Short mmCIF file of C-alpha atoms and ligand atoms in Angstrom, two decimals:
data_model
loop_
_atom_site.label_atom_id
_atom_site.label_comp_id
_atom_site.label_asym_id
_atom_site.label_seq_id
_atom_site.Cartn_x
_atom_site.Cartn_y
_atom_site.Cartn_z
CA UNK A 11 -41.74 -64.96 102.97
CA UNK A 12 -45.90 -63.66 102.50
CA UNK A 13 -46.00 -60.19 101.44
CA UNK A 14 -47.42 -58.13 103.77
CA UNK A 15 -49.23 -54.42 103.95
CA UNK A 16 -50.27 -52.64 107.48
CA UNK A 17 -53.79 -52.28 107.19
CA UNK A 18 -56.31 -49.76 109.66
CA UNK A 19 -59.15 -50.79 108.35
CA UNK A 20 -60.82 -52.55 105.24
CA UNK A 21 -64.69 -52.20 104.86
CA UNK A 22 -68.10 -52.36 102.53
CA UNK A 23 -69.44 -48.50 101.89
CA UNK A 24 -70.46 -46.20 99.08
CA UNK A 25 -67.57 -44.33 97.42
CA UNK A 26 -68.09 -40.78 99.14
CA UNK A 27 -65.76 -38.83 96.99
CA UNK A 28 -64.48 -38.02 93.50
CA UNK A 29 -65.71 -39.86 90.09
CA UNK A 30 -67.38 -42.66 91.31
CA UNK A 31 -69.71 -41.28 94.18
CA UNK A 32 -72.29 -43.84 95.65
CA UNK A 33 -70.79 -46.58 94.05
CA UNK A 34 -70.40 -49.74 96.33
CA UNK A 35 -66.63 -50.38 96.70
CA UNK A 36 -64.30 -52.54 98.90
CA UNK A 37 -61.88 -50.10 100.92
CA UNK A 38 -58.61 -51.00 101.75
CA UNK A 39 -56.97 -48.28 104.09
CA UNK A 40 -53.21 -48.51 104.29
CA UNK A 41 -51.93 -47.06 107.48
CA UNK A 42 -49.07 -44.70 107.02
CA UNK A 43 -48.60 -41.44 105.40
CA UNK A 44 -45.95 -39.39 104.37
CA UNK A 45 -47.65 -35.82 105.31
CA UNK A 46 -49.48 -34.74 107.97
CA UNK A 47 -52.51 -32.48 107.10
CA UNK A 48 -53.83 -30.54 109.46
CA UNK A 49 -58.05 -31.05 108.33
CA UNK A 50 -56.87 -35.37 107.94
CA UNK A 51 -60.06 -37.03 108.52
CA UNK A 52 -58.24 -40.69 108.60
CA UNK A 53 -55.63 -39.45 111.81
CA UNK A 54 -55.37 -43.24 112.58
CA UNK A 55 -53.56 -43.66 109.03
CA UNK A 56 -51.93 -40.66 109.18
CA UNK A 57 -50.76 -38.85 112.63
CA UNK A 58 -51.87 -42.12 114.72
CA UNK A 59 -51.04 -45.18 112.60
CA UNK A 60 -52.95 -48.09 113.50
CA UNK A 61 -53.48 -51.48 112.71
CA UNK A 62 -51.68 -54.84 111.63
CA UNK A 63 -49.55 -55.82 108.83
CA UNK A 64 -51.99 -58.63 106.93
CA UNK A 65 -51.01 -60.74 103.71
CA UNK A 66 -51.80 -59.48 100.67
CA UNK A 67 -53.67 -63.05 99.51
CA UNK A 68 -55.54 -62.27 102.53
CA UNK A 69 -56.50 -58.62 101.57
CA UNK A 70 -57.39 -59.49 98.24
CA UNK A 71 -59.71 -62.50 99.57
CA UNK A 72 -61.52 -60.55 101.94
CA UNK A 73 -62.10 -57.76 98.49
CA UNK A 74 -63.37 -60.31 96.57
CA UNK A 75 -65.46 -61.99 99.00
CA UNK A 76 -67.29 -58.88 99.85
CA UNK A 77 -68.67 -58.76 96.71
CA UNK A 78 -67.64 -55.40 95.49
CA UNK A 79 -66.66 -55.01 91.65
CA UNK A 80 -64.53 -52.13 92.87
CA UNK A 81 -61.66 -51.76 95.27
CA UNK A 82 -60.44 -48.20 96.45
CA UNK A 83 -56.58 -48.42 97.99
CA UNK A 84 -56.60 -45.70 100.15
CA UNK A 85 -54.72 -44.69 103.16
CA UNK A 86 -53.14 -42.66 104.27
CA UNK A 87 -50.41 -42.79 101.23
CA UNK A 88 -50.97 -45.74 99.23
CA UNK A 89 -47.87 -44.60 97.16
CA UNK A 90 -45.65 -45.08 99.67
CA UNK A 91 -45.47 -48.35 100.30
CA UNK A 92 -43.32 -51.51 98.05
CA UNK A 93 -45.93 -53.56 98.45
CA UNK A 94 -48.56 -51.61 96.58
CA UNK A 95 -48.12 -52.92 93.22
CA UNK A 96 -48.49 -56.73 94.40
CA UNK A 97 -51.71 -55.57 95.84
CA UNK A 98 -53.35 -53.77 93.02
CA UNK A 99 -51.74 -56.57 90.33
CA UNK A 100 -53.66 -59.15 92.65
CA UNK A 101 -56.66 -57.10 92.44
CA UNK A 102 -56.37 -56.53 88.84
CA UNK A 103 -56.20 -60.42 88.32
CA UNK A 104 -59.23 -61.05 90.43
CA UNK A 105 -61.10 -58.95 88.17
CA UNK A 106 -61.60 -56.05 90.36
CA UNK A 107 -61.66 -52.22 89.01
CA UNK A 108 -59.18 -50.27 91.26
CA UNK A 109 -58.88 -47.01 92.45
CA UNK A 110 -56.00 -45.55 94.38
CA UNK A 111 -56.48 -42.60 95.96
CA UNK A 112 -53.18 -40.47 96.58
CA UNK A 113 -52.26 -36.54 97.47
CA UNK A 114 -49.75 -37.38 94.58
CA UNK A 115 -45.98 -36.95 96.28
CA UNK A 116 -44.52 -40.20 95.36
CA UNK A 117 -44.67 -42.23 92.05
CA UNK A 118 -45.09 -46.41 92.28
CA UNK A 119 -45.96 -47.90 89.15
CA UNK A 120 -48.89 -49.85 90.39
CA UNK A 121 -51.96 -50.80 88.33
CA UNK A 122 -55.23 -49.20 88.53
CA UNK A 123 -58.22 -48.06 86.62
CA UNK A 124 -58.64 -44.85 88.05
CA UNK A 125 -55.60 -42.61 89.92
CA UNK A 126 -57.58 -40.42 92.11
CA UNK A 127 -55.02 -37.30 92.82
CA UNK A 128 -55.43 -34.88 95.18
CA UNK A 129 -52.80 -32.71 95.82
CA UNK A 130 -51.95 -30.34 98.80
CA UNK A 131 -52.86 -27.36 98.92
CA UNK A 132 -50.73 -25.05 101.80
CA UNK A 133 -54.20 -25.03 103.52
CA UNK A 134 -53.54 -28.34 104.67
CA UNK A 135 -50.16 -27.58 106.66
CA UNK A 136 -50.43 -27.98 110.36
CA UNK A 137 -49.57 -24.58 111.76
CA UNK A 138 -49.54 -24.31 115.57
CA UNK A 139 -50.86 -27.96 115.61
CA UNK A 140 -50.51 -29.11 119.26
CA UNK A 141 -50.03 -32.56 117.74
CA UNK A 142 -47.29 -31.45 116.31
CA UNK A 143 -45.27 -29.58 119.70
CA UNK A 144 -41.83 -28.86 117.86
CA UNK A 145 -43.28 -27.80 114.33
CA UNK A 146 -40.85 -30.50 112.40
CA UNK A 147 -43.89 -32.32 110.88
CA UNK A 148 -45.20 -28.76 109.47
CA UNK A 149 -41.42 -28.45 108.04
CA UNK A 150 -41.75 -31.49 106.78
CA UNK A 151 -45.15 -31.52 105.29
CA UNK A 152 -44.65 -27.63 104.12
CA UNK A 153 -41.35 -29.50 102.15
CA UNK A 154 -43.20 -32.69 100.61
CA UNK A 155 -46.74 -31.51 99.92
CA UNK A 156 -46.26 -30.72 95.88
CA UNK A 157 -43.97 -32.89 93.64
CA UNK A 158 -44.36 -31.68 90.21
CA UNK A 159 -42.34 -34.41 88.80
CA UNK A 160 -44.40 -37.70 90.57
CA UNK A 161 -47.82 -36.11 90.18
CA UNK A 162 -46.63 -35.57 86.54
CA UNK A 163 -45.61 -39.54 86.68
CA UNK A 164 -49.03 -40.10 88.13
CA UNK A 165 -51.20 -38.38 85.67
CA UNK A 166 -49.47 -40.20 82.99
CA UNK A 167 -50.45 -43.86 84.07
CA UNK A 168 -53.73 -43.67 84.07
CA UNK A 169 -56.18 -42.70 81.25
CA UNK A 170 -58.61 -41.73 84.64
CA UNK A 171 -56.65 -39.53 86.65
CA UNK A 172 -59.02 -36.63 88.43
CA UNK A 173 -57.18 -33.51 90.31
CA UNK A 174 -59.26 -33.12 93.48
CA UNK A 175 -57.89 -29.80 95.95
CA UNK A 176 -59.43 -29.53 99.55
CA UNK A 177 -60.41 -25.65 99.70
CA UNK A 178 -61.03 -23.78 102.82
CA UNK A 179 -60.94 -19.99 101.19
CA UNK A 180 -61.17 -18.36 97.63
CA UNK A 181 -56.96 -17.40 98.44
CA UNK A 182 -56.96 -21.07 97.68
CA UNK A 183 -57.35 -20.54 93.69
CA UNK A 184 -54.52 -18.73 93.06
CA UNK A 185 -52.18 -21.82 94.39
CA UNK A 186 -54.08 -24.45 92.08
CA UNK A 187 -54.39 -21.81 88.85
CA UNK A 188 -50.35 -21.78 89.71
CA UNK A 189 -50.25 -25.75 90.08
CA UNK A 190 -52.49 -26.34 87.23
CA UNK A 191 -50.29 -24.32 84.82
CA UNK A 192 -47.33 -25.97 85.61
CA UNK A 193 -48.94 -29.53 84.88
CA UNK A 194 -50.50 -28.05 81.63
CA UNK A 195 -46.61 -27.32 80.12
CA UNK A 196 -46.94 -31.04 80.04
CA UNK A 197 -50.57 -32.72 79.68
CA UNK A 198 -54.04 -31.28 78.82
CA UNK A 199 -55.99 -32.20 81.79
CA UNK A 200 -59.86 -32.16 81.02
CA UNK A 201 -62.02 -29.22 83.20
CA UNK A 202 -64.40 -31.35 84.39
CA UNK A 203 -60.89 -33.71 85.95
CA UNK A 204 -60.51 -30.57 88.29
CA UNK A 205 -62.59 -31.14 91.41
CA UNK A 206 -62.95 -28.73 94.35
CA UNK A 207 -63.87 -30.28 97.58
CA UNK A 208 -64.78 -27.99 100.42
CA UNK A 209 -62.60 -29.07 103.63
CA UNK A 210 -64.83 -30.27 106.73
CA UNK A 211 -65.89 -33.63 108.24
CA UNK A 212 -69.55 -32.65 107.93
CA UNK A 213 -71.92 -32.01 105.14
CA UNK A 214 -71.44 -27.72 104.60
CA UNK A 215 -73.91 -25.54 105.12
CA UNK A 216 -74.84 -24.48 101.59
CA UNK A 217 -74.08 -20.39 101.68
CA UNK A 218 -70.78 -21.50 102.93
CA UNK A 219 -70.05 -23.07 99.79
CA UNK A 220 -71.42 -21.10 97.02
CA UNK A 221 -68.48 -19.47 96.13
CA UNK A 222 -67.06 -23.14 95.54
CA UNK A 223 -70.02 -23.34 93.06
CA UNK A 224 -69.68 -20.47 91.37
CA UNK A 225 -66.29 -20.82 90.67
CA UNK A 226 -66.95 -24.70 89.28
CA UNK A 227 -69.82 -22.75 87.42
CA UNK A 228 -67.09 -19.93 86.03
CA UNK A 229 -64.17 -22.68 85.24
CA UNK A 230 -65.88 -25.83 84.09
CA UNK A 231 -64.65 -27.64 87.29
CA UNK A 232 -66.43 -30.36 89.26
CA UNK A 233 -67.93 -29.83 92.52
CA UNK A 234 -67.09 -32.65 95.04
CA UNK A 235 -69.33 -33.72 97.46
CA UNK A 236 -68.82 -36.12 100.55
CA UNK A 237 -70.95 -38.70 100.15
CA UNK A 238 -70.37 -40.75 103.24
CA UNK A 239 -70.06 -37.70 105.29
CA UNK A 240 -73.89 -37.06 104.67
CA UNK A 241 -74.88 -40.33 105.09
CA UNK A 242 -72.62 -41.75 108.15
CA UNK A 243 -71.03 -38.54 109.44
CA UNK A 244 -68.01 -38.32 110.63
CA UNK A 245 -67.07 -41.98 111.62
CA UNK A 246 -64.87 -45.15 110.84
CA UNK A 247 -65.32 -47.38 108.16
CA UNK A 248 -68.34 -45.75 105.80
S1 SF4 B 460 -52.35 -37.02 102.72
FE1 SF4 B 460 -54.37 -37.85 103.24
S2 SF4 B 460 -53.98 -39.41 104.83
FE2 SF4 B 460 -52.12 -38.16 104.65
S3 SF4 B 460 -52.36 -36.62 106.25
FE3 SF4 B 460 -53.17 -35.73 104.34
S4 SF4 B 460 -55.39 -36.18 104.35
FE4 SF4 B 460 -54.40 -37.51 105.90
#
């Protein structure tokens, strides 16, 4: 039987986000997640699923034959899915660099050159969310967000392995100072590994973000930028 992965959407772009902004990279967007964040800018992989299961010798084809050197596995949750590991080993063989970008909640031992992590922050729980009428999903999200244990597994199989937090308020640092000491009883992480992103679909107004400069300024942390928000806005497959 051909392995299969349900895909929403697989296109050319620049990287937007994290390590290797502007660099021209294959996406492969699995559709599925296991949380449900309220600021989600990919709803159709996440609340909304869409899309068609497609073989994986078909996935990595249509990678290699768009000329990209790099692939980024993103989804909704990459790490959720079996197949992931036939994906990426297929990827790896066809010579491509990988990323995989995941909010770190599950561990699958899949190969890649850079484990993009970006873990939830309790700004990203869907309070009152009329998508979500009976509140289970913001249960449910509030329960899975942080798992100390895979995003310890995570870190540790990949020499690349960036921390990038969505931040909406400065009441935000106390929750990653609290994260990033627990993951510190175990690895060093490097400063410039911790990213801060500031949540929105749109390129921010800069006032609205200096405090997220200052405090890269203060800690030795990256500021993230999106990329393909500036350029495309807010739309599908950029
Ligand atoms: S983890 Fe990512 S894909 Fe899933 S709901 Fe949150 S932002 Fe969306």
């Amino acid at each position: 039987m051909t392995d299969t992965l349900p895909i929403s959407e697989a296109f050319l772009s620049l990287q937007g986000e994290g390590k290797l902004t502007g660099v021209p990279s294959w996406f492969i967007r699995l559709s599925g997640c296991n949380l449900r964040c309220s600021w989600c800018d990919t709803p159709y992989a996440s609340w909304n699923p869409e899309g068609d299961k497609h073989a994986i010798g078909d996935i990595v084809r249509a990678a290699v034959n768009s000329g990209a050197r790099c692939a980024v596995v993103t989804g909704g949750e990459p790490m959720i899915f079996a197949k992931l590991p036939e994906l990426c080993a297929q990827l790896q063989s066809a010579g491509m660099h990988i990323t995989i970008e995941t909010a770190g909640t599950v561990f699958m031992p899949a190969p890649c050159d850079l484990m993009s992590i970006s873990p939830k922050l309790s700004n990203s729980t869907p309070r009152n969310d009329p998508r979500d009428p009976t509140g289970a999903w913001a249960k449910r999200h509030e329960a899975r967000r942080l798992n100390p244990e895979a995003l310890l597994q995570l870190i540790d199989a990949s020499p690349d392995r960036p921390l990038k937090f969505v931040v909406t308020s400065e009441a935000d640092l106390a929750e990653i100072d609290e994260l990033l000491a627990a993951i510190e009883k175990t690895v060093r992480l490097d400063p410039a590994d911790i990213m801060l992103m500031p949540e929105g679909a749109t390129t921010p107004d800069p006032d609205s973000v200096r405090w997220v400069v200052d405090l890269c300024l203060a800690r030795g942390w990256r500021f993230c930028h999106r990329l393909h928000a500036q350029l495309f806005g807010d739309t599908r497959g950029t």
